[in-house]
Coordinates of C-alpha atoms in Angstrom, one line a residue:
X1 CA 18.2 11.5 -23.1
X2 CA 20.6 14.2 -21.8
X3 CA 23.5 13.8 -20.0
X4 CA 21.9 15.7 -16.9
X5 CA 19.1 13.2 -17.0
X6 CA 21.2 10.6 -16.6
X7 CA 22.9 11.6 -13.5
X8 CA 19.5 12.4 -12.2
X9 CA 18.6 8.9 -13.0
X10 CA 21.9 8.0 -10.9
X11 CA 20.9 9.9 -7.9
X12 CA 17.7 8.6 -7.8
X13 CA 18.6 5.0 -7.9
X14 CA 22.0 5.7 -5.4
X15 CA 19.1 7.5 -2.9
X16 CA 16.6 4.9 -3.1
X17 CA 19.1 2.5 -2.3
X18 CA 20.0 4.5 0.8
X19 CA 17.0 4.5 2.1
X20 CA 16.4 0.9 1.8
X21 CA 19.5 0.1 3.2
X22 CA 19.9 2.7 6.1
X23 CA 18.0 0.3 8.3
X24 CA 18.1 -3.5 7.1
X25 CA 15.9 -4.7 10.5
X26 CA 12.9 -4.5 8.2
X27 CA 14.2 -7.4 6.1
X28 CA 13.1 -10.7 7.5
X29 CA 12.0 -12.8 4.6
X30 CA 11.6 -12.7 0.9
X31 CA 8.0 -11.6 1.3
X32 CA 8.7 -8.5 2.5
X33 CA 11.1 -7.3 -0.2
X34 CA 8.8 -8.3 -3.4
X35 CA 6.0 -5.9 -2.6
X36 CA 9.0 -2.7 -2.2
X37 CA 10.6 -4.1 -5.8
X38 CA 6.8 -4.5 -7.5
X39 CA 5.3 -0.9 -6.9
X40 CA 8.2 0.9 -8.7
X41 CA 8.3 -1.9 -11.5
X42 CA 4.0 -1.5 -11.9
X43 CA 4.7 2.1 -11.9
X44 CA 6.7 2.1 -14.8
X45 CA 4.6 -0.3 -16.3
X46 CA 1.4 1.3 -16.0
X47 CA 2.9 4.7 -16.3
X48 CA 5.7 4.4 -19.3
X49 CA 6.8 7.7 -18.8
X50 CA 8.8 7.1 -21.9
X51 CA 6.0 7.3 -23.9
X52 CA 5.6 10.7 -23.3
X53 CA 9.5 12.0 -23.2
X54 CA 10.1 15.7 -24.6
X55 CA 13.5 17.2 -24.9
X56 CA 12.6 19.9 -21.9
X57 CA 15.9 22.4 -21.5
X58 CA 13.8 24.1 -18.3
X59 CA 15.6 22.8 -14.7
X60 CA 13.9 21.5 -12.3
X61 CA 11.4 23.8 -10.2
X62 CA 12.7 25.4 -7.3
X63 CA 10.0 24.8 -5.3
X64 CA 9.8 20.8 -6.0
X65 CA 13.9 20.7 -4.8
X66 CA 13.3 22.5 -1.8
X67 CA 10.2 20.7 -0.5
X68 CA 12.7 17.6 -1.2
X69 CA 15.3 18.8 0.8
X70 CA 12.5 20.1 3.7
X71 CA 11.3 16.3 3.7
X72 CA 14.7 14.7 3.7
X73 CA 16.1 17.1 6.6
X74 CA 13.2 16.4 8.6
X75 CA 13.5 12.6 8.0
X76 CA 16.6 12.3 9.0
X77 CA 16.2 14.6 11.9
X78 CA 13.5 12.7 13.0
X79 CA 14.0 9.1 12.0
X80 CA 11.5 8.9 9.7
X81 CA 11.4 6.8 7.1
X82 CA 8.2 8.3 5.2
X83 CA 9.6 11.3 5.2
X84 CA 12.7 10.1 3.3
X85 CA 10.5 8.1 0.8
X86 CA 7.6 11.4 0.4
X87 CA 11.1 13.2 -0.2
X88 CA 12.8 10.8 -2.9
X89 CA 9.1 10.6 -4.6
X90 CA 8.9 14.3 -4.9
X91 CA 12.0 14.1 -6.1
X92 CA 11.2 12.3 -8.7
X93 CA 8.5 14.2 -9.6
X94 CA 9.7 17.1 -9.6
X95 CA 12.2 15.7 -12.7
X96 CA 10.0 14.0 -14.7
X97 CA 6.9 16.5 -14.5
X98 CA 9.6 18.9 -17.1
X99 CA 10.6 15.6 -19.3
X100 CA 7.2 14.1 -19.9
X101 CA 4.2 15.6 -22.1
X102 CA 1.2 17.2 -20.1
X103 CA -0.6 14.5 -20.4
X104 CA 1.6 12.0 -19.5
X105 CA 2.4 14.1 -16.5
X106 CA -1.6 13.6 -15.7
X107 CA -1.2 10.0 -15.6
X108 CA 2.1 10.0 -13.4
X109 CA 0.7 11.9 -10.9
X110 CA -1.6 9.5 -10.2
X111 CA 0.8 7.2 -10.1
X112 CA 3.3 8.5 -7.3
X113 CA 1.3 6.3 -4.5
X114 CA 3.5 3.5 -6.3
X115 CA 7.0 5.2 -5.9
X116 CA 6.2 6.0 -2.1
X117 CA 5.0 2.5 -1.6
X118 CA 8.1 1.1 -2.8
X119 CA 9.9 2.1 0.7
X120 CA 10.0 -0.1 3.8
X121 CA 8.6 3.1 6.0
X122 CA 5.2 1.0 7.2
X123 CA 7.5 -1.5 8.8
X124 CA 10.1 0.9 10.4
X125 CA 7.9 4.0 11.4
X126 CA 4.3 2.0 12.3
X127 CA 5.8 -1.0 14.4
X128 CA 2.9 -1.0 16.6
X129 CA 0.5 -1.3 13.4
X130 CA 0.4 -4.9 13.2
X131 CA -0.8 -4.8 17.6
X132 CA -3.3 -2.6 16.3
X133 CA -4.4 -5.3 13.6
X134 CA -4.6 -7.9 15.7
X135 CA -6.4 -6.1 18.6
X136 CA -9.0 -4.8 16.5
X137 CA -9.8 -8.2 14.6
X138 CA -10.0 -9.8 17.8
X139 CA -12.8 -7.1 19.1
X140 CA -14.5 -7.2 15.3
X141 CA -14.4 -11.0 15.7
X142 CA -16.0 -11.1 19.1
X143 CA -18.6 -9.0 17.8
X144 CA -19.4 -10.4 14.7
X145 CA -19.4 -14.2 16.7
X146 CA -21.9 -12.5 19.9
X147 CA -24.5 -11.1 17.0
X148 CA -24.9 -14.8 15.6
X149 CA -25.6 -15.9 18.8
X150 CA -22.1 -17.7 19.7
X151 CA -20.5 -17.6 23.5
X152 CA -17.5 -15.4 23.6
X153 CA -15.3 -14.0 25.7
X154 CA -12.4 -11.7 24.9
X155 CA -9.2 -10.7 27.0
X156 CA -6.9 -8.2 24.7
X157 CA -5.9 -10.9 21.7
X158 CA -7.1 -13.8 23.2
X159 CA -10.7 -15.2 22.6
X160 CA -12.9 -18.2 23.7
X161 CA -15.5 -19.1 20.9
X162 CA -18.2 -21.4 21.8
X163 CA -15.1 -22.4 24.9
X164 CA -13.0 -23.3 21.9
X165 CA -9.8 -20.9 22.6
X166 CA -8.6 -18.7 19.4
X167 CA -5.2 -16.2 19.7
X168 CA -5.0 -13.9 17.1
X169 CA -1.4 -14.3 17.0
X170 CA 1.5 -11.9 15.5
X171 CA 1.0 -13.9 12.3
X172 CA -2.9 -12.9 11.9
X173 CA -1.5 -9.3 12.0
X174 CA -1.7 -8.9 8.3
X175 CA 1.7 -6.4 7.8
X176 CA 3.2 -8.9 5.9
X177 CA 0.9 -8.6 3.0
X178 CA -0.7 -4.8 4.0
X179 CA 2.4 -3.5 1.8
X180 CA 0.8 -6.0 -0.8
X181 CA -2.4 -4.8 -0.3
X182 CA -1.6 -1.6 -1.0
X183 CA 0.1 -2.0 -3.9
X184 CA -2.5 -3.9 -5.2
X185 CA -5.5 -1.8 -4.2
X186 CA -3.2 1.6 -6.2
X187 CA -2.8 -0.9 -9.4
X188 CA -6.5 -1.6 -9.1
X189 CA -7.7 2.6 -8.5
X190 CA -5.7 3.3 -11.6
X191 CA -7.0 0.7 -13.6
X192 CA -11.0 1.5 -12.9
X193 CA -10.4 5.6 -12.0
X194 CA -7.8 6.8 -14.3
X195 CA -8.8 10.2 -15.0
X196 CA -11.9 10.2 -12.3
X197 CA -12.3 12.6 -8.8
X198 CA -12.9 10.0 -6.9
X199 CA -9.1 9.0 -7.5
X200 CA -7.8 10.5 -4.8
X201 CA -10.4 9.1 -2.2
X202 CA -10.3 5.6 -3.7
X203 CA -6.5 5.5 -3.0
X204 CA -7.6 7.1 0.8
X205 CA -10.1 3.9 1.9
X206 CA -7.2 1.0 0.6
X207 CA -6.2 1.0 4.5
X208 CA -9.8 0.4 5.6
X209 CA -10.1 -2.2 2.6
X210 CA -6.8 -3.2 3.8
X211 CA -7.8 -4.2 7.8
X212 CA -11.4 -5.2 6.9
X213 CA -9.5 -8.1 4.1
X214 CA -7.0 -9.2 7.0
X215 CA -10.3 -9.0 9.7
X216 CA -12.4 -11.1 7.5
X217 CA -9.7 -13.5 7.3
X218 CA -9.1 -13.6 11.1
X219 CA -13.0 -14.5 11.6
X220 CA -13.1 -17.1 8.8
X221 CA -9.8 -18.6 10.4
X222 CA -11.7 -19.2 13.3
X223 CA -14.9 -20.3 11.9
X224 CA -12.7 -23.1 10.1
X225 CA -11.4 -24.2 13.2
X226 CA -14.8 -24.7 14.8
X227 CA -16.2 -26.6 11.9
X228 CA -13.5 -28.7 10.9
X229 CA -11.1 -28.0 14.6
X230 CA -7.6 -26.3 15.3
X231 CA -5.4 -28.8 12.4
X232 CA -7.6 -27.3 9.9
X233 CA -7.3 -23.9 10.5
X234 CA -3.4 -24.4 11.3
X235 CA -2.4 -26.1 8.7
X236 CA -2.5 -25.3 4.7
X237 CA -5.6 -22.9 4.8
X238 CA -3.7 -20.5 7.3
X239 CA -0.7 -21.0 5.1
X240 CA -2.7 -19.3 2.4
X241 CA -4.1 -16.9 4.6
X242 CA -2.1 -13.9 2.9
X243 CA -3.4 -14.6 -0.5
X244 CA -6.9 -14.7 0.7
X245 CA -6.3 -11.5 2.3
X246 CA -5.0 -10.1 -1.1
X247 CA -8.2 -11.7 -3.1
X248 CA -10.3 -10.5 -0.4
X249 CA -8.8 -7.1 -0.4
X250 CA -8.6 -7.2 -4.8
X251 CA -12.4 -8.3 -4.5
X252 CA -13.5 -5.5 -2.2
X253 CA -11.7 -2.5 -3.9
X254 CA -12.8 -3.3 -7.4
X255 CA -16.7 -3.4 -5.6
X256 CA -15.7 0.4 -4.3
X257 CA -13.9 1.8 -7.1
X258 CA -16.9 0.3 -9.9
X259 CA -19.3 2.0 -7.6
X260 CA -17.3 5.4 -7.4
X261 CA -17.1 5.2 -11.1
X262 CA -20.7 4.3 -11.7
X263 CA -21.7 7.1 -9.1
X264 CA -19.4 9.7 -11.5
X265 CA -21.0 8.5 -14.6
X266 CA -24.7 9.2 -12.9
X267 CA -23.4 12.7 -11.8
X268 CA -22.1 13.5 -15.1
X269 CA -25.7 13.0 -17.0
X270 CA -27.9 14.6 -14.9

């Protein structure tokens, strides 16, 4: 490795740093910090851009630095922390697309979802995400409980099931493991789509994959507590709520991305 590539390698680690320190309100708990410090590990797990290192003496493409610089000045013009992490990932891209073989480079690109991941941005920029979670389990749960014939009523996060009352509190809001979710549902689309069209679009439907997990959990939540009452669903079994949203979520994009595969395959031979 050249010299230049190491103080490239510097930047990039004294940037990503900035941006995950610029604004520490984000860090509450350990649980939000593991899925930021797994994406970029998994991404150089799954990628091992290594593997395909050339000596390359070409610089870095003008075009890559300046839509960098475009993305950081507007991030920091506008307080957005996406734009800071889409500008450090194409960054990084832009560097490694002239180090790595061609085919390598294929693989990596598919990867970047991991890099941008690895940023606290869906905390700071989308903090009225997790209302939006909660509001719309509640109205999916009120649904699903009318069409098998239960008595409910509904004001904005607050339910009466069967007149058995059910919050869907700031906890049920799922952002703690949507970061997770994500992570997982990119490892997942590269694993079962590595080289297939239907990528792209698998990696576009893990936020749907994402709210339906954390809304299925919010109605089997509540069916627990009018089987078994409100110690049930309180206690341990809400406590594991976040990993039943990540098998739930694992369970659901495998289903899509097997289909998309299988649906490829069938286009191919005819």
């Amino acid at each position: 490795m050249r010299f230049i590539d190491l103080v490239w390698l510097a930047a990039l680690l004294a940037a990503a740093a900035w941006i995950w320190l610029r604004d520490r309100s984000w860090l509450s708990g350990v649980d939000e910090v593991l899925p930021l410090l797994a994406a970029p590990l998994l991404f150089l797990w799954l990628g091992e851009p290594w593997r395909g290192w050339r000596r390359a003496d070409a610089a870095p493409a003008f075009r890559g630095l300046a839509a960098s610089a475009l993305m950081l000045v507007l991030g920091l013009a506008l307080n957005v922390t996406l734009l800071l992490a889409a500008a450090w990932t194409c960054l990084l891209w832009t560097w490694l697309r002239d180090q790595v073989s061609v085919a390598a480079a294929q693989e990596l690109r598919h990867l970047l979802v991991l890099p941008l991941l690895a940023f606290p941005w869906l905390t700071l920029d989308f903090p009225l995400l997790g209302w939006w979670f909660r509001l719309s389990a509640a109205w999916s749960a009120e649904h699903f409980f009318q069409l098998i014939g239960l008595a409910v009523s509904r004001e904005g996060t607050q339910m009466i099931v069967q007149s058995f009352p059910v919050e869907v509190s700031a906890a049920c809001a799922g952002l703690k493991v949507l970061q997770a979710s994500l992570v997982a549902g990119s490892v997942l689309a590269f694993m079962l789509l590595p080289r297939s069209r239907w990528y792209w679009a698998g990696v576009a439907v893990l936020p749907v994959m994402a709210w339906l997990a954390n809304t299925l959990r919010v109605v089997l939540l509540t069916t627990v507590a009018l089987t078994f009452g409100a110690n049930a669903a309180t206690g341990w079994f809400h406590e594991f709520g976040g990993w039943l949203v990540l098998v739930t979520m694992f369970t659901l994009c495998a289903l899509v991305f097997v289909g998309l595969r299988r649906l490829e395959k069938i286009g191919a031979v005819k």
